[in-house]
Coordinates of C-alpha atoms and ligand atoms in Angstrom, one line a residue:
M368 CA 116.3 216.1 88.0
C369 CA 114.3 212.9 87.4
G370 CA 110.6 213.1 86.7
I371 CA 107.6 211.5 88.3
V372 CA 104.1 210.9 86.8
G373 CA 101.2 209.1 88.4
Y374 CA 97.6 208.4 87.3
V375 CA 94.5 207.0 88.9
G376 CA 91.1 207.1 87.2
P377 CA 88.9 205.3 84.7
R378 CA 91.4 205.3 81.8
E379 CA 94.3 203.0 81.1
A380 CA 97.3 204.4 82.9
E381 CA 100.1 203.3 80.7
P382 CA 99.7 205.8 77.7
I383 CA 99.1 208.7 80.1
L384 CA 102.2 207.8 82.1
V385 CA 104.3 207.4 79.0
D386 CA 103.1 210.7 77.6
G387 CA 103.9 212.5 80.8
L388 CA 107.4 210.9 81.0
R389 CA 108.1 212.1 77.4
R390 CA 107.3 215.6 78.5
L391 CA 109.6 215.2 81.6
E392 CA 112.3 213.4 79.9
Y393 CA 114.5 216.5 79.6
R394 CA 114.8 216.3 83.4
G395 CA 116.7 213.1 83.4
Y396 CA 117.0 210.4 80.8
D397 CA 119.3 207.6 82.0
S398 CA 116.4 205.1 82.4
A399 CA 112.7 205.0 82.7
G400 CA 110.0 202.8 84.2
L401 CA 106.5 202.4 85.4
A402 CA 104.3 200.2 87.7
T403 CA 100.6 199.7 87.2
L404 CA 98.0 197.8 89.2
T405 CA 95.2 195.4 88.3
G406 CA 93.5 194.2 91.5
D407 CA 96.1 192.4 93.5
R408 CA 98.7 192.3 90.7
L409 CA 101.5 194.8 90.2
H410 CA 103.0 195.1 86.7
L411 CA 106.6 196.5 86.6
R412 CA 108.3 197.6 83.4
K413 CA 111.6 199.4 83.4
R414 CA 114.5 199.9 81.1
A415 CA 117.9 201.7 81.1
G416 CA 118.1 204.4 78.4
R417 CA 115.6 206.8 77.1
V418 CA 111.8 206.7 77.4
G419 CA 111.9 205.2 73.9
E420 CA 113.5 202.1 75.2
L421 CA 110.7 201.7 77.7
T422 CA 108.0 202.2 75.1
S423 CA 109.6 199.5 72.9
F424 CA 109.5 197.2 75.9
L425 CA 105.9 198.1 76.6
Q426 CA 104.9 197.2 73.0
E427 CA 106.1 193.6 73.8
Q428 CA 104.8 193.6 77.4
P429 CA 102.0 196.2 78.0
A430 CA 101.3 197.3 81.5
P431 CA 97.5 197.0 82.1
G432 CA 95.6 198.9 84.8
C433 CA 94.0 202.2 85.6
V434 CA 96.4 203.1 88.4
G435 CA 100.1 203.6 88.0
I436 CA 103.3 205.5 88.8
S437 CA 106.3 206.2 86.5
H438 CA 109.7 207.8 86.5
T439 CA 112.5 209.0 84.3
R440 CA 115.9 209.0 86.0
W441 CA 119.0 211.0 86.3
A442 CA 121.3 208.7 88.2
T443 CA 122.6 209.7 91.7
H444 CA 123.2 206.4 93.3
G445 CA 124.1 203.5 91.1
A446 CA 124.7 203.4 87.3
A447 CA 121.9 203.6 84.7
T448 CA 120.9 200.0 84.5
D449 CA 117.5 198.2 84.3
T450 CA 117.8 197.2 87.9
N451 CA 118.6 200.7 89.2
A452 CA 115.7 202.2 87.2
H453 CA 112.6 203.2 89.1
P454 CA 110.1 202.1 90.2
H455 CA 111.7 200.0 93.0
V456 CA 109.5 197.1 94.2
A457 CA 109.7 195.5 97.6
G458 CA 107.6 192.9 99.5
T459 CA 105.8 189.9 98.0
G460 CA 102.4 189.1 96.5
A461 CA 99.6 191.5 97.5
N462 CA 102.0 193.1 100.1
Q463 CA 104.2 194.4 97.3
V464 CA 105.0 198.1 97.2
A465 CA 106.3 200.1 94.2
V466 CA 108.1 203.4 94.7
V467 CA 109.4 206.2 92.5
H468 CA 111.5 208.9 94.0
N469 CA 113.3 212.2 93.2
G470 CA 115.9 213.6 95.5
V471 CA 118.5 211.9 97.7
I472 CA 118.1 209.8 100.9
E473 CA 121.2 210.8 102.8
N474 CA 120.9 208.1 105.5
Y475 CA 120.1 205.3 103.1
S476 CA 123.2 203.2 103.8
G477 CA 122.5 203.0 107.6
L478 CA 118.9 202.1 107.0
K479 CA 119.9 199.6 104.4
R480 CA 122.3 197.9 106.9
Q481 CA 119.6 197.6 109.5
L482 CA 117.2 196.0 107.0
E483 CA 119.9 193.6 105.7
A484 CA 120.6 192.6 109.3
E485 CA 117.0 191.4 109.4
G486 CA 117.5 189.3 106.3
I487 CA 116.0 191.7 103.7
V488 CA 117.7 191.3 100.3
F489 CA 118.4 194.4 98.2
H490 CA 118.5 194.3 94.4
S491 CA 119.8 197.7 93.4
Q492 CA 122.5 200.2 94.3
T493 CA 120.0 203.0 94.7
D494 CA 119.0 205.0 97.8
T495 CA 115.4 204.7 96.7
E496 CA 115.2 201.0 97.2
V497 CA 115.6 201.5 100.9
V498 CA 112.3 203.6 100.8
A499 CA 110.5 200.8 99.0
Q500 CA 111.9 198.1 101.4
L501 CA 111.0 200.2 104.4
I502 CA 107.4 200.8 103.3
A503 CA 107.0 197.1 102.6
Y504 CA 108.4 196.3 106.0
H505 CA 105.9 198.6 107.7
M506 CA 103.0 197.7 105.5
D507 CA 100.0 196.4 107.4
G508 CA 97.2 196.8 104.8
D509 CA 97.4 200.6 104.8
L510 CA 99.8 202.2 102.4
L511 CA 99.3 205.7 103.7
A512 CA 100.1 204.6 107.3
A513 CA 103.2 202.8 106.1
V514 CA 104.5 205.7 104.1
R515 CA 103.9 208.0 107.1
K516 CA 106.0 205.7 109.4
V517 CA 108.8 205.6 106.8
L518 CA 109.0 209.3 106.2
K519 CA 109.9 209.8 109.8
L520 CA 113.0 207.7 109.3
L521 CA 114.4 209.4 106.2
K522 CA 117.0 212.2 106.1
G523 CA 117.5 214.0 102.8
T524 CA 115.1 215.1 100.1
Y525 CA 112.2 213.4 98.4
G526 CA 109.4 213.8 96.0
L527 CA 107.9 210.3 96.0
A528 CA 105.0 208.2 94.9
A529 CA 104.0 204.7 96.0
V530 CA 101.4 202.2 95.0
S531 CA 100.5 198.8 96.4
P532 CA 98.1 196.0 95.5
Q533 CA 96.9 196.2 99.1
N534 CA 95.3 199.5 98.2
P535 CA 94.7 199.0 94.5
D536 CA 92.8 202.2 93.8
Q537 CA 95.3 204.6 95.5
I538 CA 98.5 206.5 94.9
V539 CA 100.3 208.0 97.9
G540 CA 102.7 210.9 97.4
A541 CA 105.0 212.9 99.6
R542 CA 107.4 215.8 99.3
L543 CA 110.3 217.2 101.1
G544 CA 112.6 219.4 99.1
S545 CA 111.7 217.9 95.7
P546 CA 108.6 219.2 94.0
L547 CA 105.3 217.3 93.6
V548 CA 101.9 218.5 92.3
V549 CA 98.5 216.9 92.2
G550 CA 96.7 217.3 88.9
V551 CA 92.9 217.5 89.4
G552 CA 90.7 216.0 86.6
E553 CA 87.1 214.9 86.3
G554 CA 86.8 211.6 88.0
E555 CA 90.6 211.2 87.7
H556 CA 93.8 212.5 89.4
F557 CA 97.4 212.8 88.5
L558 CA 100.6 213.2 90.4
A559 CA 103.7 214.8 88.8
S560 CA 107.0 216.3 89.8
D561 CA 106.3 219.1 87.3
P562 CA 102.9 220.3 86.1
S563 CA 104.2 220.4 82.5
A564 CA 103.9 216.5 82.6
L565 CA 100.1 217.1 82.8
I566 CA 99.8 219.4 79.8
G567 CA 96.8 218.1 77.7
Y568 CA 95.2 216.3 80.6
T569 CA 94.4 219.0 83.2
Q570 CA 95.3 222.6 84.0
K571 CA 94.2 222.4 87.6
V572 CA 97.0 221.7 90.0
V573 CA 97.7 221.7 93.7
Y574 CA 101.3 222.2 94.7
L575 CA 102.3 220.2 97.7
Q576 CA 104.4 221.9 100.4
D577 CA 107.4 220.4 102.1
R578 CA 106.4 217.6 104.6
E579 CA 102.9 217.2 103.0
L580 CA 101.5 213.8 101.9
C581 CA 98.7 213.2 99.5
V582 CA 96.4 210.3 98.8
L583 CA 94.8 210.1 95.3
T584 CA 91.9 208.0 94.1
G585 CA 89.9 208.5 90.9
E586 CA 87.1 210.3 92.8
D587 CA 89.0 212.3 95.3
F588 CA 92.3 213.5 96.7
H589 CA 93.4 214.5 100.2
V590 CA 96.5 216.3 101.4
Y591 CA 97.9 215.9 105.0
D592 CA 100.5 217.7 106.9
D593 CA 103.1 215.8 109.0
A594 CA 100.9 216.0 112.0
E595 CA 98.4 213.9 110.0
A596 CA 95.9 216.8 109.8
R597 CA 94.0 217.4 106.6
V598 CA 95.2 220.4 104.7
T599 CA 92.9 222.7 102.9
T600 CA 94.1 222.8 99.3
N601 CA 94.4 225.6 96.9
V602 CA 93.6 224.5 93.3
Q603 CA 95.5 226.7 90.9
N604 CA 95.4 227.1 87.1
F605 CA 98.5 226.1 85.2
D606 CA 98.1 227.8 81.8
W607 CA 100.8 226.3 79.6
D608 CA 99.2 224.5 76.7
V609 CA 100.3 221.6 74.4
G610 CA 101.8 224.0 71.8
D611 CA 104.1 225.5 74.4
S612 CA 105.9 222.3 75.1
D613 CA 106.0 220.8 71.5
K614 CA 108.8 221.5 69.0
G615 CA 106.4 223.6 66.8
G616 CA 108.0 222.3 63.5
F617 CA 111.6 222.8 64.6
P618 CA 113.9 219.8 64.7
H619 CA 114.9 220.4 68.3
H620 CA 113.5 222.2 71.3
M621 CA 116.7 224.2 71.6
L622 CA 116.3 225.6 68.1
K623 CA 112.7 226.4 68.7
E624 CA 113.5 228.1 72.0
I625 CA 116.3 230.2 70.3
F626 CA 113.9 231.3 67.7
E627 CA 111.2 232.1 70.3
Q628 CA 113.4 234.9 71.8
P629 CA 111.8 237.9 70.1
E630 CA 108.5 236.8 71.6
T631 CA 109.9 235.8 75.0
V632 CA 111.8 239.0 75.4
A633 CA 108.6 240.9 74.6
A634 CA 106.7 238.7 77.0
A635 CA 109.1 239.6 79.8
M636 CA 108.4 243.3 79.3
R637 CA 104.7 243.1 78.7
G638 CA 102.7 245.4 81.0
R639 CA 105.9 246.3 82.9
L640 CA 107.2 249.4 81.2
D641 CA 105.5 252.6 82.5
E642 CA 105.9 255.4 80.0
S643 CA 104.1 257.9 82.2
D644 CA 106.5 257.6 85.1
Q645 CA 109.5 256.5 82.9
T646 CA 110.1 253.4 85.1
A647 CA 109.2 249.7 85.3
H648 CA 106.5 248.1 87.4
F649 CA 106.4 244.6 88.8
G650 CA 103.2 243.2 90.3
G651 CA 104.8 240.7 92.6
L652 CA 107.9 242.4 93.8
N653 CA 106.3 243.2 97.2
L654 CA 108.7 246.0 98.1
D655 CA 107.1 249.0 99.7
P656 CA 108.5 252.4 98.9
Q657 CA 110.4 252.5 102.2
Q658 CA 112.1 249.1 101.6
L659 CA 112.9 250.3 98.1
R660 CA 114.5 253.5 99.3
Q661 CA 116.4 251.7 102.1
A662 CA 117.9 249.0 99.8
E663 CA 121.6 249.7 99.8
R664 CA 123.1 246.6 98.3
V665 CA 122.0 243.7 96.1
I666 CA 123.2 240.1 96.0
L667 CA 122.4 238.1 92.9
T668 CA 122.7 234.4 93.4
A669 CA 122.2 231.6 90.8
C670 CA 123.8 228.7 89.0
G671 CA 125.0 228.1 85.5
T672 CA 123.4 230.2 82.8
S673 CA 121.3 232.0 85.3
Y674 CA 124.6 233.0 87.1
H675 CA 125.9 234.5 83.8
A676 CA 122.7 236.5 83.5
G677 CA 123.4 237.6 87.1
I678 CA 126.8 239.0 86.0
V679 CA 125.0 241.1 83.3
G680 CA 122.7 242.2 86.1
E681 CA 125.6 243.3 88.2
Y682 CA 126.8 245.7 85.5
L683 CA 123.2 246.9 84.8
F684 CA 122.5 247.7 88.5
E685 CA 125.8 249.4 88.9
E686 CA 125.3 251.5 85.8
F687 CA 121.7 252.5 86.2
A688 CA 120.8 252.1 89.9
R689 CA 124.3 253.0 91.2
M690 CA 124.0 250.2 93.7
P691 CA 126.8 247.9 94.8
V692 CA 126.0 244.4 93.6
E693 CA 127.6 241.0 94.2
V694 CA 127.0 237.9 92.1
E695 CA 127.4 234.7 93.9
Y696 CA 127.3 231.0 92.8
A697 CA 124.4 229.7 94.9
S698 CA 126.3 226.6 95.7
E699 CA 129.1 228.7 97.3
F700 CA 126.9 231.3 98.8
R701 CA 124.7 228.8 100.8
Y702 CA 127.7 227.6 102.8
R703 CA 129.6 230.8 103.2
N704 CA 128.9 233.2 106.0
P705 CA 129.6 236.5 104.4
P706 CA 128.9 239.6 106.5
I707 CA 125.7 241.1 104.9
D708 CA 124.5 244.6 105.8
R709 CA 121.0 245.1 107.0
N710 CA 119.6 246.7 103.9
T711 CA 120.6 244.1 101.4
I712 CA 118.2 242.5 99.0
V713 CA 119.0 239.0 97.8
I714 CA 117.7 238.0 94.4
A715 CA 117.8 234.4 93.3
I716 CA 117.8 233.9 89.5
T717 CA 116.5 230.6 88.3
Q718 CA 114.7 229.3 85.2
S719 CA 113.2 226.2 86.8
G720 CA 112.7 227.6 90.3
E721 CA 113.8 224.2 91.6
T722 CA 117.6 224.3 91.6
A723 CA 118.6 222.9 94.9
D724 CA 121.6 225.2 95.6
T725 CA 119.6 228.3 94.6
L726 CA 116.7 227.3 96.8
A727 CA 119.1 226.7 99.7
A728 CA 120.7 230.1 99.1
L729 CA 117.3 231.7 99.1
R730 CA 116.3 230.0 102.3
E731 CA 119.5 230.9 104.0
S732 CA 119.1 234.5 103.1
K733 CA 115.5 234.5 104.4
R734 CA 116.7 232.8 107.6
K735 CA 119.1 235.7 108.2
G736 CA 116.3 238.1 107.8
H737 CA 117.0 239.5 104.3
R738 CA 114.4 240.3 101.8
A739 CA 114.8 237.4 99.3
L740 CA 113.3 237.9 95.9
A741 CA 113.4 235.6 92.8
I742 CA 113.6 236.0 89.1
C743 CA 112.0 232.8 87.9
N744 CA 110.3 231.2 84.9
V745 CA 108.3 228.3 86.3
V746 CA 105.1 229.6 87.9
G747 CA 104.4 227.9 91.2
S748 CA 107.9 226.4 91.5
T749 CA 109.4 226.1 95.0
I750 CA 111.6 229.2 94.7
A751 CA 108.7 231.2 93.2
R752 CA 106.6 230.2 96.2
E753 CA 109.1 230.7 98.9
A754 CA 110.6 234.0 97.8
D755 CA 109.3 237.2 99.5
G756 CA 108.5 238.5 96.1
G757 CA 109.7 238.3 92.6
V758 CA 109.4 238.6 88.8
Y759 CA 108.3 235.9 86.5
L760 CA 110.0 235.6 83.1
H761 CA 106.8 234.5 81.2
A762 CA 109.0 232.7 78.7
G763 CA 106.9 229.5 78.5
P764 CA 108.4 226.1 79.1
E765 CA 112.1 225.7 78.4
V766 CA 112.6 222.1 77.4
G767 CA 116.0 222.0 75.8
V768 CA 118.5 221.2 78.5
A769 CA 120.7 224.0 77.3
S770 CA 119.2 227.2 78.6
T771 CA 118.7 229.9 75.8
K772 CA 115.5 231.9 76.0
A773 CA 115.6 231.9 79.8
F774 CA 119.0 233.7 79.6
T775 CA 117.7 236.6 77.4
S776 CA 114.5 236.9 79.5
Q777 CA 116.5 237.0 82.7
V778 CA 118.7 239.8 81.2
T779 CA 115.6 241.7 80.1
V780 CA 114.1 241.5 83.6
L781 CA 117.4 242.6 85.2
A782 CA 117.5 245.6 82.8
M783 CA 114.0 246.5 83.9
L784 CA 114.9 246.0 87.6
A785 CA 117.9 248.3 87.1
L786 CA 115.6 250.9 85.6
F787 CA 113.1 250.4 88.5
F788 CA 115.8 250.7 91.2
G789 CA 117.5 253.5 89.3
R790 CA 114.3 255.6 89.0
A791 CA 113.7 255.2 92.8
R792 CA 117.1 256.7 93.4
H793 CA 118.9 259.0 91.0
L794 CA 118.0 258.1 87.4
S795 CA 116.3 261.1 85.7
S796 CA 113.0 260.8 84.0
L797 CA 114.8 261.6 80.7
Q798 CA 117.2 258.7 81.2
G799 CA 114.3 256.4 82.3
G800 CA 112.3 257.4 79.2
R801 CA 115.2 256.7 76.9
M802 CA 115.7 253.2 78.5
I803 CA 112.1 252.4 77.9
E804 CA 112.4 253.3 74.3
E805 CA 115.5 251.2 73.9
L806 CA 113.9 248.3 75.7
Q807 CA 110.8 248.5 73.5
A808 CA 113.0 248.2 70.4
L809 CA 114.6 245.0 71.7
P810 CA 112.2 242.3 70.3
D811 CA 112.8 243.6 66.8
A812 CA 116.6 243.7 67.4
V813 CA 116.5 240.1 68.7
A814 CA 114.5 239.0 65.6
R815 CA 117.1 240.6 63.3
A816 CA 119.9 239.0 65.3
L817 CA 118.4 235.6 64.4
R818 CA 119.1 236.3 60.7
C819 CA 122.7 235.3 61.3
N820 CA 121.6 231.7 61.5
D821 CA 122.9 230.7 58.0
D822 CA 126.3 232.5 58.5
V823 CA 126.7 230.8 61.9
R824 CA 125.9 227.4 60.5
R825 CA 128.6 227.9 57.8
I826 CA 131.1 228.9 60.4
A827 CA 130.2 225.9 62.5
E828 CA 130.9 223.7 59.5
K829 CA 134.4 225.1 59.3
Y830 CA 135.3 224.8 63.0
H831 CA 133.2 221.9 64.4
T832 CA 136.2 219.5 64.6
A833 CA 138.1 221.8 67.0
T834 CA 138.9 220.3 70.4
T835 CA 139.3 223.6 72.3
M836 CA 137.7 227.0 71.8
L837 CA 138.1 230.3 73.6
F838 CA 135.4 233.0 74.1
M839 CA 136.5 236.5 74.8
G840 CA 134.6 239.6 75.8
R841 CA 134.9 242.6 78.1
Q842 CA 132.4 244.5 80.2
Y843 CA 128.9 243.5 79.2
M844 CA 130.4 241.0 76.8
Y845 CA 132.3 239.1 79.5
P846 CA 129.3 237.2 80.9
V847 CA 128.2 236.6 77.3
A848 CA 131.7 235.0 76.6
L849 CA 131.1 232.8 79.7
E850 CA 127.7 231.8 78.4
G851 CA 128.9 231.1 74.9
A852 CA 131.6 228.8 76.3
L853 CA 129.1 227.0 78.6
K854 CA 126.6 226.5 75.7
L855 CA 129.3 225.0 73.5
K856 CA 130.8 222.6 76.0
E857 CA 127.5 221.4 77.4
I858 CA 126.0 220.3 74.1
S859 CA 129.0 219.7 71.7
Y860 CA 131.4 218.4 74.3
I861 CA 134.2 220.7 72.9
H862 CA 136.3 222.1 75.7
A863 CA 135.6 225.8 75.8
E864 CA 136.6 228.6 78.1
G865 CA 135.1 232.0 78.5
Y866 CA 137.4 234.9 79.6
P867 CA 137.5 238.6 80.1
A868 CA 139.5 239.3 76.9
A869 CA 142.3 241.1 78.6
E870 CA 142.8 238.3 81.2
M871 CA 143.8 236.1 78.3
K872 CA 147.4 237.3 78.6
H873 CA 147.6 235.9 82.1
G874 CA 147.4 232.3 81.1
P875 CA 144.9 231.1 78.5
I876 CA 146.9 232.6 75.6
A877 CA 149.2 229.6 76.0
L878 CA 146.3 227.6 74.5
V879 CA 146.3 229.6 71.3
D880 CA 147.5 227.8 68.2
T881 CA 146.3 227.3 64.6
D882 CA 143.8 224.7 65.8
T883 CA 142.3 226.7 68.6
P884 CA 139.6 229.1 67.4
S885 CA 138.7 232.1 69.5
I886 CA 135.3 233.9 69.4
F887 CA 135.7 237.6 70.1
L888 CA 132.8 239.7 71.1
T889 CA 133.5 243.0 69.5
P890 CA 130.3 245.0 69.2
R891 CA 130.5 248.8 69.1
G892 CA 131.2 250.3 72.5
S893 CA 133.5 251.8 75.1
V894 CA 136.0 248.9 75.1
F895 CA 136.0 248.2 71.3
D896 CA 139.7 249.3 70.8
K897 CA 140.8 247.3 73.9
V898 CA 139.2 244.1 72.7
M899 CA 140.6 244.6 69.2
S900 CA 144.1 244.7 70.7
N901 CA 143.4 241.4 72.4
L902 CA 142.1 240.0 69.1
E903 CA 145.3 241.1 67.4
E904 CA 147.3 239.2 70.1
V905 CA 145.5 236.0 69.2
K906 CA 145.9 236.6 65.5
A907 CA 149.7 237.2 66.0
R908 CA 149.9 233.7 67.3
G909 CA 148.1 232.1 64.4
G910 CA 144.8 231.5 66.2
P911 CA 141.7 231.5 64.0
V912 CA 139.3 234.3 65.1
I913 CA 135.5 234.6 64.7
A914 CA 134.3 238.1 65.6
I915 CA 130.8 239.1 66.6
A916 CA 130.4 242.8 65.6
S917 CA 127.7 245.4 65.3
E918 CA 125.9 246.0 62.0
G919 CA 126.5 249.4 60.5
D920 CA 129.7 250.0 62.6
P921 CA 132.2 251.3 60.1
R922 CA 135.1 250.1 62.2
A923 CA 133.6 246.6 62.2
A924 CA 133.3 246.6 58.4
D925 CA 137.0 247.5 57.9
Y926 CA 139.0 246.9 61.0
V927 CA 137.3 243.8 62.3
S928 CA 136.7 242.2 58.9
S929 CA 140.3 242.6 57.9
R930 CA 141.7 240.9 61.0
A931 CA 139.1 238.2 61.9
D932 CA 138.7 235.1 59.8
E933 CA 135.0 235.3 60.1
V934 CA 132.6 238.1 61.2
V935 CA 129.0 237.7 62.3
F936 CA 127.0 240.9 62.4
V937 CA 124.3 241.6 65.0
P938 CA 122.0 244.6 65.3
D939 CA 123.6 247.7 66.8
V940 CA 121.8 248.2 70.2
P941 CA 122.9 250.3 73.2
E942 CA 125.9 248.7 75.0
Y943 CA 123.9 247.5 78.0
L944 CA 121.5 245.6 75.8
Q945 CA 124.2 244.0 73.7
P946 CA 124.1 240.7 75.7
L947 CA 120.6 240.1 74.3
V948 CA 121.8 240.2 70.7
T949 CA 125.3 238.8 70.9
A950 CA 124.2 235.7 72.9
I951 CA 122.2 234.6 69.9
P952 CA 125.0 233.8 67.4
L953 CA 126.7 231.9 70.3
Q954 CA 123.6 229.9 71.0
L955 CA 123.3 229.1 67.3
F956 CA 127.0 228.3 67.1
A957 CA 126.7 225.7 69.9
Y958 CA 123.6 224.3 68.3
H959 CA 125.0 223.8 64.8
T960 CA 128.4 222.6 66.1
A961 CA 126.7 220.0 68.3
L962 CA 124.5 218.8 65.4
L963 CA 127.5 218.5 63.1
R964 CA 129.3 216.4 65.8
G965 CA 126.3 214.1 66.0
C966 CA 125.4 215.1 69.6
D967 CA 121.9 214.9 71.1
V968 CA 121.3 218.6 71.2
D969 CA 118.2 218.6 73.5
K970 CA 119.5 215.9 75.9
P971 CA 123.3 216.2 76.3
R972 CA 125.1 213.5 78.1
N973 CA 125.3 213.5 81.9
L974 CA 123.1 216.6 82.2
A975 CA 119.5 217.2 83.2
K976 CA 117.2 220.2 83.3
S977 CA 116.6 221.4 86.8
V978 CA 119.3 220.3 89.1
T979 CA 117.3 219.4 92.3
V980 CA 120.2 217.7 94.0
E981 CA 123.3 219.4 95.6
Ligands
F6R1560 C1 123.0 225.7 81.1 C2 121.9 225.4 82.0 C3 122.3 225.3 83.4 C4 121.2 226.1 84.3 C5 121.5 225.9 85.8 C6 120.5 226.7 86.6 O1 122.5 225.7 79.8 O2 120.8 225.2 81.7 O3 123.5 225.8 83.7 O4 121.3 227.4 83.9 O5 121.4 224.5 86.1 O6 119.2 226.3 86.4 P1 118.0 227.2 86.8 O7 118.1 228.5 86.1 O8 116.8 226.4 86.5 O9 118.2 227.5 88.3

């Protein structure tokens, strides 16, 4: 949530900062701003609204200078207004300080009261302004020293950057619980909350650890720990390129990411399927054979879409690894105190690797001595670094706020993990070999599933004015129903509920009427007849029904088509892989419905990619 970009070097900072903000805008887009320095002058420009509002303002009033910090905001304290936008500036003249901040300062109101008692006047409702005011208060010609003093007073989380005309060639950054990376260039340095902001400028990054500070100048950068000792840094390569984060000819990131799925599913499997041993291999899992054999139970913890992938994972692990699995919302798991057996493996599932609740759940599991692994997309993210081991999705940047390709990659990785754990236990080489063949056929099936796009668009045209929709599925299709409902509500603002289809009779059926469409997931499988009965119950009450069925399934051709108002066909794949093909029409349905309703598909209201606050 929120994005930070900083630059110091020989070039004008403004275009670099704006470019970085555009790349980070998906992380928060309530307001944006920047501050640059020319000698002893600080130039502040900020606006409520999208980065576009800021760039229009910059055309009228450019911000000169080769040093600067910038921010795109997702409001936590105070509404999205020009005044509440970052940077926040405190102090006067050359003593001024500008600060941008991600995270939450939990003790800000007490600190604010103390400063107000000394006559300091606040201008915004934000928690961040207290940081700026405190730094200005402690400023004695050395920005780094002042930031150090202030960090000791703060409770909460921060990724922050500060500049001051007192030290006109410096940026000071600090992190605790909110990511920050230094970008290393030739005679220039960058600071960002996410390395994707630096795409096109540098691929060399240093990830700050919690409680570290950094000082950047054009020529050099230094990182310090909280005992003020210099830290030896590890410069890493960040290998996403410009094409990865552009729209690649699609009108929206979300549509591009939906259509990338044949490739991203293939990327998740690349080099991991072992045909000679009929199992899967994961370079970074860090489980020795003994730990693998001793593992008795798995807890999958995640939020949102990643949580839905976790439910698919539960079914996969139970079916193929014969292991008991629990799926927990990370936000609940972190505060519960469930009895967990010794040989339990906790797996956090996260696209961003920065979700605050998932990170806290991982840390709590580690604290209790469990092996805590991660399934993560963003390389070098906090969760990826803190986990005892894990599996990367290799899906490339997911920029659309609604998660799509991450979901299918997560399910693919979970299927391979179920194979891996299964083969270490009771799954025969024959079964393992069959799974490998079925997994290898997936990218092609996903590509064929995308052919439903035109049908889905036509169906969206018919139903986009609905105010409520229901999504029903059973077994492997239940989490897909949840995911379809989440996709629709988050980007089209239509109220939608996902349900296990049989559960409908216990309440939600009261919602069914001629204006409430239901999407039924009815691919070929063990519960087909059961789901069809549930479908009939909705039809009997006049509810319009859209069915998602398997191509080539004779019962779908007759039975489903004669009962449903619309049928979308997806490739016929084994039941445990059906989430990967049935999710696609639901993603497309949400996309087209949102477009038809005039919604901002990539930046839905009130949301942000990567939820780094509780
Ligand atoms: C929905 C969506 C969110 C995320 C959730 C977890 O489309 O994107 O529900 O899935 O915020 O995010 P990660 O996976 O980054 O931990």
